[in-house]
Coordinates of C-alpha atoms and ligand atoms in Angstrom, one line a residue:
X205 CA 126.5 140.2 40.3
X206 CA 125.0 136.6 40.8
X207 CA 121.6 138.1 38.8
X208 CA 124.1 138.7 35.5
X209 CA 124.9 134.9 35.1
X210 CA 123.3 133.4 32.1
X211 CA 120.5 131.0 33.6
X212 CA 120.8 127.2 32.4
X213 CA 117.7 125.3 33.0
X214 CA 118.5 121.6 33.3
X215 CA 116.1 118.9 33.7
X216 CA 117.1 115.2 33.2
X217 CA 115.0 112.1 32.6
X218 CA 113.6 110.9 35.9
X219 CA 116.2 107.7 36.1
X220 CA 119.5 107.6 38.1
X221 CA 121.6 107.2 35.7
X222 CA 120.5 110.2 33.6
X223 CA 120.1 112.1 36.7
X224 CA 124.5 111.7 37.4
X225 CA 125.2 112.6 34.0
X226 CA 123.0 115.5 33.8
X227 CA 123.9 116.8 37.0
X228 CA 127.7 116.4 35.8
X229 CA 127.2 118.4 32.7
X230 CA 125.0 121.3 35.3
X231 CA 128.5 121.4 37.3
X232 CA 130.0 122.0 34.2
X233 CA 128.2 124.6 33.5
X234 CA 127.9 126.5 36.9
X235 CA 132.5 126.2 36.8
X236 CA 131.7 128.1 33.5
X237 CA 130.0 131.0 35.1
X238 CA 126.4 130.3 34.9
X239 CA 123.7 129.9 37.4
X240 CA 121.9 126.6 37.3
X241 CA 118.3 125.5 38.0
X242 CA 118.2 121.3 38.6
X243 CA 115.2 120.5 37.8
X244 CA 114.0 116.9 39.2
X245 CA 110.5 115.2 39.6
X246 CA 108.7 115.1 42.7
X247 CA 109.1 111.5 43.1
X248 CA 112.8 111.4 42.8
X249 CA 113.8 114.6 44.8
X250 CA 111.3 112.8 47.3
X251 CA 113.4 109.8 47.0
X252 CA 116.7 111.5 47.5
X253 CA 115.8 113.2 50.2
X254 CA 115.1 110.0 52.0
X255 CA 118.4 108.5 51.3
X256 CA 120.2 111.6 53.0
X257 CA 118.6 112.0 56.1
X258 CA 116.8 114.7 54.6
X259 CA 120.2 117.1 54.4
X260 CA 119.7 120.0 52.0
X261 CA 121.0 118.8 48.6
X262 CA 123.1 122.5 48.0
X263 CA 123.6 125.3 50.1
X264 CA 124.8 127.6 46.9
X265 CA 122.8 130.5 45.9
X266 CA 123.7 130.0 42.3
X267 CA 122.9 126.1 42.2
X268 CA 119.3 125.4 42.7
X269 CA 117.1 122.2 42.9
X270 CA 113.7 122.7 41.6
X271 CA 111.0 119.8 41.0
X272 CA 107.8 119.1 38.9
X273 CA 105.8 116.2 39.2
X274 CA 106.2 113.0 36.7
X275 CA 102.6 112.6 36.2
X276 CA 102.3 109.2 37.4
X277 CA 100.0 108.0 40.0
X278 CA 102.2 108.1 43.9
X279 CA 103.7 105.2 44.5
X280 CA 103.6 103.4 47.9
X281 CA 106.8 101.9 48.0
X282 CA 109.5 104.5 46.9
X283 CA 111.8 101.6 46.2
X284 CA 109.8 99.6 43.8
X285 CA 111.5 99.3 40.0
X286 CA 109.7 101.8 37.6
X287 CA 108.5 100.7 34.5
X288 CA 110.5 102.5 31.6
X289 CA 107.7 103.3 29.2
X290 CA 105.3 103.8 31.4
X291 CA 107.5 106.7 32.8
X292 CA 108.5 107.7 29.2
X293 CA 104.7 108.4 28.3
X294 CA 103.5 110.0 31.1
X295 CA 106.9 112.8 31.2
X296 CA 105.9 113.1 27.5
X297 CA 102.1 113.9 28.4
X298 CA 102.8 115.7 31.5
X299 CA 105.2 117.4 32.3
X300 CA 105.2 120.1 29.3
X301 CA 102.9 122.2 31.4
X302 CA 104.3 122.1 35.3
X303 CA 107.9 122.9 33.5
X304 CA 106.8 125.7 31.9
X305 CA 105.0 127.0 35.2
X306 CA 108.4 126.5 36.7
X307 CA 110.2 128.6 34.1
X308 CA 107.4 131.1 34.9
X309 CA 108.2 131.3 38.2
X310 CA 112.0 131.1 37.5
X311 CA 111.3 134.3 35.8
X312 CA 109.5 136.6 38.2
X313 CA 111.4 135.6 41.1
X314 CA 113.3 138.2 42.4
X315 CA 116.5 136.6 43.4
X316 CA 117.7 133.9 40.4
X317 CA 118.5 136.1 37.1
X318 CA 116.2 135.3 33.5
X319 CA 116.4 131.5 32.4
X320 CA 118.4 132.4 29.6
X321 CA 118.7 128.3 27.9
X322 CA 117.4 124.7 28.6
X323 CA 119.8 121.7 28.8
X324 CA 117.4 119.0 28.2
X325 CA 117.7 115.4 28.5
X326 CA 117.1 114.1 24.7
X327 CA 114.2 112.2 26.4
X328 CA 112.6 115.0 27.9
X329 CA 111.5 116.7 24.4
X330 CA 108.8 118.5 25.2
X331 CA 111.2 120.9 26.3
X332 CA 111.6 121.6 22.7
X333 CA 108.0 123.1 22.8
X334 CA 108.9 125.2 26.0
X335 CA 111.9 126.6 24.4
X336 CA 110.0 127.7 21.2
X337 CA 107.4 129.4 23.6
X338 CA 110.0 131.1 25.2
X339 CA 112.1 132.4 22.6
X340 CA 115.6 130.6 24.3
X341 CA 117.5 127.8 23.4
X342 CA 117.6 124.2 23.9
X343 CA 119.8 121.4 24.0
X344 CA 119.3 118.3 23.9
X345 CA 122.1 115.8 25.6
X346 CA 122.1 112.3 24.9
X347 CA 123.4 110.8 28.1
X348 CA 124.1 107.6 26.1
X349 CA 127.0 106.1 23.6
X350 CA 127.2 108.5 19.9
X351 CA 126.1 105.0 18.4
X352 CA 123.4 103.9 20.7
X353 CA 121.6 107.6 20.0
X354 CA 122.3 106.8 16.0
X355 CA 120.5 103.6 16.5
X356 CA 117.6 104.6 18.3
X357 CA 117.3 107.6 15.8
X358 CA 117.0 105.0 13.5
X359 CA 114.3 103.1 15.1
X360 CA 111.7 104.2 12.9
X361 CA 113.7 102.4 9.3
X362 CA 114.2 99.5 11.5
X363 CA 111.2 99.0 11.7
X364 CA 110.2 99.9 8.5
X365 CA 113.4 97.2 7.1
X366 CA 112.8 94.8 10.0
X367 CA 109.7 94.4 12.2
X368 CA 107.3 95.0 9.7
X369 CA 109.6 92.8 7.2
X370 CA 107.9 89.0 7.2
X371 CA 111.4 87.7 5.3
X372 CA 113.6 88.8 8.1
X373 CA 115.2 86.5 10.6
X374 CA 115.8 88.2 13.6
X375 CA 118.4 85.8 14.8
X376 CA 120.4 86.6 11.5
X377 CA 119.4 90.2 10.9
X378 CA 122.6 92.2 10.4
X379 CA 122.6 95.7 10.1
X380 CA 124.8 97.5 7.6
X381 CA 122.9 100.3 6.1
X382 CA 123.4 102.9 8.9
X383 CA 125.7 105.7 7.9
X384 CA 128.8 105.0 10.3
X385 CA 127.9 102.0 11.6
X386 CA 129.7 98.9 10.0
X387 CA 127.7 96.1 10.2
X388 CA 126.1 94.9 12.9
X389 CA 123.6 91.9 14.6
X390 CA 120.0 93.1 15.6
X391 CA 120.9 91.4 19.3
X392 CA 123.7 93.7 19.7
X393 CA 121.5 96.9 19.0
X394 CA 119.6 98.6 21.5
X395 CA 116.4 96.7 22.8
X396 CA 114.5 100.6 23.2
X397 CA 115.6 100.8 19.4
X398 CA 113.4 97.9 18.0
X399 CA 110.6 95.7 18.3
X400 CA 109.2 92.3 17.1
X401 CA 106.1 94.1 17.3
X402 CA 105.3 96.6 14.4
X403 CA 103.3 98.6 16.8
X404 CA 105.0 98.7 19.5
X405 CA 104.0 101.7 21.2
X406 CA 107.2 102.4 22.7
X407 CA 109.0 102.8 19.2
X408 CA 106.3 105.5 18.2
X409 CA 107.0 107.1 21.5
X410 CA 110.8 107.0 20.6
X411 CA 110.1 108.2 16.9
X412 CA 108.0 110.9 17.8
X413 CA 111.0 112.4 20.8
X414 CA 113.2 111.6 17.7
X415 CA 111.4 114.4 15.3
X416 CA 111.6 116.8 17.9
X417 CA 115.2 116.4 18.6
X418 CA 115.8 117.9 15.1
X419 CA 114.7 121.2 16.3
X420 CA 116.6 121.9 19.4
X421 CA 119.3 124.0 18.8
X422 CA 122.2 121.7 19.4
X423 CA 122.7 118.0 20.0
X424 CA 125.7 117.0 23.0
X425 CA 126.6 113.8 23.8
X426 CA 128.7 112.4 26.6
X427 CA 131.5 110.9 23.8
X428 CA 135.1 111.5 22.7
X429 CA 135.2 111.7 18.9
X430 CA 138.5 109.3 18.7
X431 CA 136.2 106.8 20.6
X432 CA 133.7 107.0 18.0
X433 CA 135.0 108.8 14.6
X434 CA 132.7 107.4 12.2
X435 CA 129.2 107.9 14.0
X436 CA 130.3 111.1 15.1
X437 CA 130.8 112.3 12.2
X438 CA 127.4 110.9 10.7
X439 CA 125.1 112.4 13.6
X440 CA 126.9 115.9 12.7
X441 CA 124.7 116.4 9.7
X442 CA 121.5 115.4 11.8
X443 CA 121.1 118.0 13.9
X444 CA 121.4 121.6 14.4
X445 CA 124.7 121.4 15.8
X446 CA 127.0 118.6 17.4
X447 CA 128.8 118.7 20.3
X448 CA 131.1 115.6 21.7
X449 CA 131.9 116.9 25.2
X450 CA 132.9 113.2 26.9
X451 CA 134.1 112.2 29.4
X452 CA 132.2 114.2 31.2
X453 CA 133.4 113.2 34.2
X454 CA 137.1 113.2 33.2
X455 CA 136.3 117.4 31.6
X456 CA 135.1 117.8 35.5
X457 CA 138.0 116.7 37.5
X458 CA 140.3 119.0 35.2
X459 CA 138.1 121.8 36.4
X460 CA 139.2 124.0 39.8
X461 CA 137.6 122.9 42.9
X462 CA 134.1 123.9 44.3
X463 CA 131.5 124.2 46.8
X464 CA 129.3 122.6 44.2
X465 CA 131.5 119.1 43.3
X466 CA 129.8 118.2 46.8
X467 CA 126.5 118.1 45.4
X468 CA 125.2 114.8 45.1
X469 CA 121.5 113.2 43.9
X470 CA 121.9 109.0 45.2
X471 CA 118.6 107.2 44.8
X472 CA 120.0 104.6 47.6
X473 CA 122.4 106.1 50.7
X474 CA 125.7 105.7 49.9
X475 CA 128.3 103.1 51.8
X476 CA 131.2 104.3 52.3
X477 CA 132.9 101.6 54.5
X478 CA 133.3 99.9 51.2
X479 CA 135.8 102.0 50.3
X480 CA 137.9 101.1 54.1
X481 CA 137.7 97.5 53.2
X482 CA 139.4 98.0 49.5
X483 CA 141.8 100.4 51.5
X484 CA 142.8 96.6 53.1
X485 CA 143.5 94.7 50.0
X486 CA 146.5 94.7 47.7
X487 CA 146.8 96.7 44.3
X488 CA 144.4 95.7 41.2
X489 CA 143.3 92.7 43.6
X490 CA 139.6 93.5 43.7
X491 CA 136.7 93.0 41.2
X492 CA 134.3 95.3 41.5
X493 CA 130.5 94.4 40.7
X494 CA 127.8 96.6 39.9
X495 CA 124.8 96.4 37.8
X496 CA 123.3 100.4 37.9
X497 CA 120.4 101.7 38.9
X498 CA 117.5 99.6 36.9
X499 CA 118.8 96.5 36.0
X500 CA 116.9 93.5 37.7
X501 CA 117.8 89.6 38.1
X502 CA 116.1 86.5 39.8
X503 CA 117.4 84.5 42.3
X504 CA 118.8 81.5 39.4
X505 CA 121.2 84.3 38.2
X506 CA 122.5 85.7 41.6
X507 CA 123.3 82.2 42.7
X508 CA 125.2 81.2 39.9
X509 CA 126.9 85.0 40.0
X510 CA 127.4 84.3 43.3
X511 CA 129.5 81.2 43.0
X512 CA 131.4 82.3 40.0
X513 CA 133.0 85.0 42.0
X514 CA 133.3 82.3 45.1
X515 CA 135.1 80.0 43.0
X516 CA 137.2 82.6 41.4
X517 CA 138.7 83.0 44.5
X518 CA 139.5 86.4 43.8
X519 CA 138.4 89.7 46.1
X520 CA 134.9 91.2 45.5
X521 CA 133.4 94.0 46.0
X522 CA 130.0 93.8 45.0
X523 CA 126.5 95.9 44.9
X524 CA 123.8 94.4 45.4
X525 CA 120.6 97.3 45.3
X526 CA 117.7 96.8 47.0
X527 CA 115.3 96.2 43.6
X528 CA 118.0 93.7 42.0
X529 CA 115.8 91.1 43.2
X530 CA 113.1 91.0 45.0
X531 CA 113.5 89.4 48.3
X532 CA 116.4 89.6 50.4
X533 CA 119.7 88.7 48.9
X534 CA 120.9 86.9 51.9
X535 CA 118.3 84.2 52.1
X536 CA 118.8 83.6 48.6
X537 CA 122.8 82.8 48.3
X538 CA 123.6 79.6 49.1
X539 CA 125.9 78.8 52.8
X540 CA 129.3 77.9 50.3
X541 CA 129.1 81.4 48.9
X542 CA 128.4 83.0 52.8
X543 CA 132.1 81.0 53.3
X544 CA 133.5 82.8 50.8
X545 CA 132.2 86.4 51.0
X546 CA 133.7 86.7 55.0
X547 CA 136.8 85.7 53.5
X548 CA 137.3 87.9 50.3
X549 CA 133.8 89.7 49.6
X550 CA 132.2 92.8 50.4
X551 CA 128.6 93.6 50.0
X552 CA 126.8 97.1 50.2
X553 CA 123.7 98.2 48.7
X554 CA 124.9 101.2 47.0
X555 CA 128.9 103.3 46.6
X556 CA 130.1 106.3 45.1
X557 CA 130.9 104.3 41.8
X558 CA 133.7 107.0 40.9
X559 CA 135.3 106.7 43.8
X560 CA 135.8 102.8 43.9
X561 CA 137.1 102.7 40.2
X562 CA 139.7 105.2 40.9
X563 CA 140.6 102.8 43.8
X564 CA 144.1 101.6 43.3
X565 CA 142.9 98.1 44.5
X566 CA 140.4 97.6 41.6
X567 CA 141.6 95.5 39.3
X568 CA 138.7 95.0 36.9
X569 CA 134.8 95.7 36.7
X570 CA 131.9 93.1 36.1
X571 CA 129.4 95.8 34.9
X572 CA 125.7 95.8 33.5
X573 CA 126.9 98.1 30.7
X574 CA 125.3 101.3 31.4
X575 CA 127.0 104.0 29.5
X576 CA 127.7 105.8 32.4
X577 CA 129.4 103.2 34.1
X578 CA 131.5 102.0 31.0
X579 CA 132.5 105.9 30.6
X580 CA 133.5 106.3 34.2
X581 CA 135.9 102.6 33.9
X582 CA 137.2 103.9 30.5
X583 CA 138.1 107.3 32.6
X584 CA 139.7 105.0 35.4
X585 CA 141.4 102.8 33.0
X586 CA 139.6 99.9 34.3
X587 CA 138.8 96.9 32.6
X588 CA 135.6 95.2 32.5
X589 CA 133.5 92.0 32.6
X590 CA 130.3 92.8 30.5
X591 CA 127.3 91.3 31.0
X592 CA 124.1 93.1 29.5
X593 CA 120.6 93.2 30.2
X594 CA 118.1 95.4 28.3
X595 CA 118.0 99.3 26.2
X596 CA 121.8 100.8 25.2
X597 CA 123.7 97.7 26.9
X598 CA 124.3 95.1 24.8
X599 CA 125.1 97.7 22.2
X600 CA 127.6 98.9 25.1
X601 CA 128.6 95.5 25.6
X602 CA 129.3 94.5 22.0
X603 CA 131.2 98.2 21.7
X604 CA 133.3 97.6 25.0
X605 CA 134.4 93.8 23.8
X606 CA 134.5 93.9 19.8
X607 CA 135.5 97.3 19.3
X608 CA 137.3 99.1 21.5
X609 CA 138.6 96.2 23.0
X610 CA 138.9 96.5 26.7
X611 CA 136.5 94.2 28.1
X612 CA 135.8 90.5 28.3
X613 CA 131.9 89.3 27.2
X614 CA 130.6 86.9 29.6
X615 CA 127.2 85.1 28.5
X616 CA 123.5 86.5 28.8
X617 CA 122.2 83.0 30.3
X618 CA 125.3 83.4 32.9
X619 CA 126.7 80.4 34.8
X620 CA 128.9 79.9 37.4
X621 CA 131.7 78.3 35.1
X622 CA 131.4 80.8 32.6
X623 CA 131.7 83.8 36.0
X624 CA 134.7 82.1 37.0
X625 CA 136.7 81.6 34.1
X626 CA 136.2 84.9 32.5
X627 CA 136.9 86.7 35.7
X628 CA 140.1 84.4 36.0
X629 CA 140.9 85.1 32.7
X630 CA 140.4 89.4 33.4
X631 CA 142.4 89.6 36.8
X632 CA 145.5 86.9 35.4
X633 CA 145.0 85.9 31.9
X634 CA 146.6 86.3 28.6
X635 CA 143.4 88.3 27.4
X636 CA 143.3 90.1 30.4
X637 CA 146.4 91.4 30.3
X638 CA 145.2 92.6 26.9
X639 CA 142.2 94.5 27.6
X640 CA 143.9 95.7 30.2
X641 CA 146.2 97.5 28.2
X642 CA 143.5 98.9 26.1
X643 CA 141.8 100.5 29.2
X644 CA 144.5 102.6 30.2
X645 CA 145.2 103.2 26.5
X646 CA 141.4 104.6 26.4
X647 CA 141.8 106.1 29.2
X648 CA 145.0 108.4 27.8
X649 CA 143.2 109.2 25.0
X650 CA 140.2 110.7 26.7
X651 CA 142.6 112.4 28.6
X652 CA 143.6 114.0 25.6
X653 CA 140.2 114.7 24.3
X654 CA 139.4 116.5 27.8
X655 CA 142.4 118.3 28.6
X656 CA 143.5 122.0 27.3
X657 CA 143.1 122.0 22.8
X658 CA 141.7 118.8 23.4
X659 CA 138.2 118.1 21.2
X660 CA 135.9 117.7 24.3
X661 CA 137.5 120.5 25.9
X662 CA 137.3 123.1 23.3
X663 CA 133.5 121.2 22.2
X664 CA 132.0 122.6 25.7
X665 CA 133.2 126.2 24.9
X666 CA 132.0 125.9 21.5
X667 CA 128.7 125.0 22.9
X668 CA 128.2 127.5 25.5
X669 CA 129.6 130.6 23.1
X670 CA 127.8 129.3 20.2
X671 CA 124.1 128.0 21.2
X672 CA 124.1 128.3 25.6
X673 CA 124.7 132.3 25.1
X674 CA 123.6 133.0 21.8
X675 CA 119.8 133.5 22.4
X676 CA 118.9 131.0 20.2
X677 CA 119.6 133.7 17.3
X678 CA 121.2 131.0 14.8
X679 CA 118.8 128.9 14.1
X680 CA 116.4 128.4 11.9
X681 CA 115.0 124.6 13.1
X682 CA 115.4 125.7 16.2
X683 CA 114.1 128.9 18.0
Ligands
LIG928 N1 126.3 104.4 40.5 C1 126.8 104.8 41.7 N2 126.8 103.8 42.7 C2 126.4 102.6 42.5 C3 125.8 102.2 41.3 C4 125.8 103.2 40.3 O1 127.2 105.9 42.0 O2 126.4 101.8 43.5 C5 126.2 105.4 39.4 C6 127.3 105.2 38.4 O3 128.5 105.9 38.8 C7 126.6 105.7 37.2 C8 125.1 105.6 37.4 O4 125.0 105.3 38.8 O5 126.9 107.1 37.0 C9 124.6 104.4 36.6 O6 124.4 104.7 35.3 P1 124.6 103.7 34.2 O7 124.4 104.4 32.9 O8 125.9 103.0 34.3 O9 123.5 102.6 34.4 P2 121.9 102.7 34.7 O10 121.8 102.8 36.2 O11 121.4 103.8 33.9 O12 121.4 101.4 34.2

């Protein structure tokens, strides 16, 4: 019976963040009746491993974990911060051939059933080659906002309006020639999206992943179309097909329970203890800190972090990963913040993110702006502090604060007056209370989106009866 499902191949960018939304999307899949093959590099899986005492990642016969290498030279020190582009090029040089050895394999072993599609991280596109080889179809899944992926499949006419434009002052650059985007500052667009430099080498790398994104057979991305109406509805002429299937997160929890919602890929090992200190504090009471996977800072910035939350006075839970700085944070925070922390902080290295924003003692979220984590707050109804550093987030950031309107900016250069008063202002303020109101009223409308007739809801069973079992037959770009 198992050897009838229809065999999804999925294989995400090599990053943490990517890896959690893909591997979302995969349990989607496998509640829908098809048998999955995760597909991670050698380096991460290694990585993984590590952080779980080396426990098997899956015991199910229809959920497999499969890995390829990344191409890049070993690396000593698993937990040193990868370089973005340099990972970028070498999956785009490399890894075209060791996948399609896997799917070789995939398809005289004895025990899966034929790969019958590929669910392919929009970064990953030589899968689009792969696909074409094998006569199946691909998708491509943007595991980022509907407008960040508009914007970096724009890069190439920004460049061509802005970088190589002499005239143009960055500073006062606006945007408004971007079909469903409004008008908006080249700081708040996506650094991965644009360069000062004409040549950047990353924007042709981007460009070139761009042009063969227009042949996979569908585009998804991990939106609501009520969220974002306008850009949705311009990146539905761009590709093969559209498919807004977001909250992805949100569309999971609807689904019946599994063997397979256990399944979890953490970089770092999780600390769960966090969560039996917020079970001690009082409702909405706590902020919760976080700043992803890849963001890094120096040790200026966690000070004055640091004594913004101290002089808050509110509780705090906070992350702090082992490559957010180098060195170790606790020689680096001054003796007034140590004061503080025993009184009303908790620090941990790494937490099941999902599980702390669905906390009933989490009031609020001082986030880095990753998409992932603003879509999990928006699915909690949490509001947030933004503060961005590099690629999709300050696109996120200006998104979260000037459009949607549920969180509070606080500024790039941060200080500890400016950490203070804006997390006052989130946890008791006038303006608090506001975007506070807008979270949970996000929040009911991704419901909506996710739940029975809902648009994301009836989105994933257009994709899979339309492009995940059609063969690829449809499409002309594509196949
Ligand atoms: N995450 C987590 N625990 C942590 C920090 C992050 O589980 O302590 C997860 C988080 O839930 C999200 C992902 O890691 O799914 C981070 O993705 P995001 O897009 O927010 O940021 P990135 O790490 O890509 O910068």
């Amino acid at each position: 019976m198992e050897i009838q499902r229809p065999h999804a191949v999925c294989i995400p960018y090599p990053a943490q963040g990517h890896i959690f939304a893909m591997l979302k999307l995969a349990k989607l899949l496998h509640h829908k009746g098809f048998h999955i093959t995760y597909v991670l590099t050698q380096f991460n899986y290694a990585h993984i491993m590590k952080a779980r005492n080396f426990l098997p990642l899956t015991q199910s016969p229809t959920f497999r974990f499969e890995t390829i290498p990344d191409g890049l030279p070993s690396r000593e020190n698993p937990d040193t911060a990868l370089d973005i582009a340099d990972l970028c090029f070498s999956t785009a040089k490399n890894c075209y051939a060791p996948f399609m050895e896997l799917i070789d394999m995939l398809n005289r072993a004895s025990d899966v059933p034929p790969v019958s599609c590929v669910v392919s991280d929009a970064l990953m596109a030589f899968t689009v080659g792969a696909s074409q080889e094998l006569g199946i179809p691909v998708v491509f899944f943007f595991p980022i906002s509907a407008v960040a992926s508009l914007m970096h499949i724009y890069s190439s006419d920004i460049r061509d309006k802005v970088s190589k434009n002499k005239d143009v002052i960055f500073g006062d650059y606006i945007i408004d020639w971007i079909p469903g985007v409004k008008s908006i500052g080249l700081s708040d667009i996506p650094t991965t999206a644009w360069s000062t430099d004409p040549n950047d080498p990353f924007i042709d790398y981007l460009i070139s992943q761009v042009s063969k994104s227009y042949k996979a057979s569908a585009a998804i991305f991990n939106t609501f179309d009520e969220l974002e109406p306008e850009v949705c509805k311009a990146l539905s002429s761009m590709f093969n097909r559209v498919y807004t299937i977001g909250p992805i997160p949100m569309l999971l929890k609807g689904l019946p329970k599994s063997e397979i919602d256990k399944i979890e890929c953490n970089l770092w090992k999780e600390d769960s203890t966090c969560i039996q200190w917020l079970d001690t504090k009082n409702p909405k009471s706590v902020v919760y800190v976080n700043f992803g996977s890849m963001a890094v800072t120096n040790p200026e910035k966690l000070v004055e972090l640091a004594m913004g939350l101290s002089k808050s006075m509110k509780n705090f839970l906070w992350i702090i990963r082992p490559e957010l700085i180098s060195g170790d944070w606790s020689t680096i925070l001054p003796p007034a913040f140590t004061d503080a922390f025993k009184d009303r902080g908790y620090i941990a290295d790494w937490c099941d993110q999902e599980q702390v924003l669905n906390h009933p003692s989490v009031g609020g979220f001082l986030t880095h702006c990753g998409w992932n984590s603003m879509v999990e707050s928006m699915s909690a109804g949490v509001a947030m502090v933004c503060w961005s550093f590099f690629a999709d987030q300050p696109l996120n950031r200006y998104c979260c604060c000037s459009e949607w309107r549920l969180g509070l900016e606080i500024e790039n250069d941060v200080k500890r007056e400016n950490v203070e008063s804006v997390v006052r202002e989130l946890m008791e303020g006038e303006k608090g209370r506001e975007v506070k109101k807008k979270a949970l009223f996000w929040k009911e409308r991704a419901e909506v989106a996710t739940s029975v007739g809902g648009s994301s809801f009836l989105n994933l069973d257009k994709l899979i009866g339309e492009v995940l079992l059609s063969g690829g037959q449809h499409f002309p770009n594509g196949v």
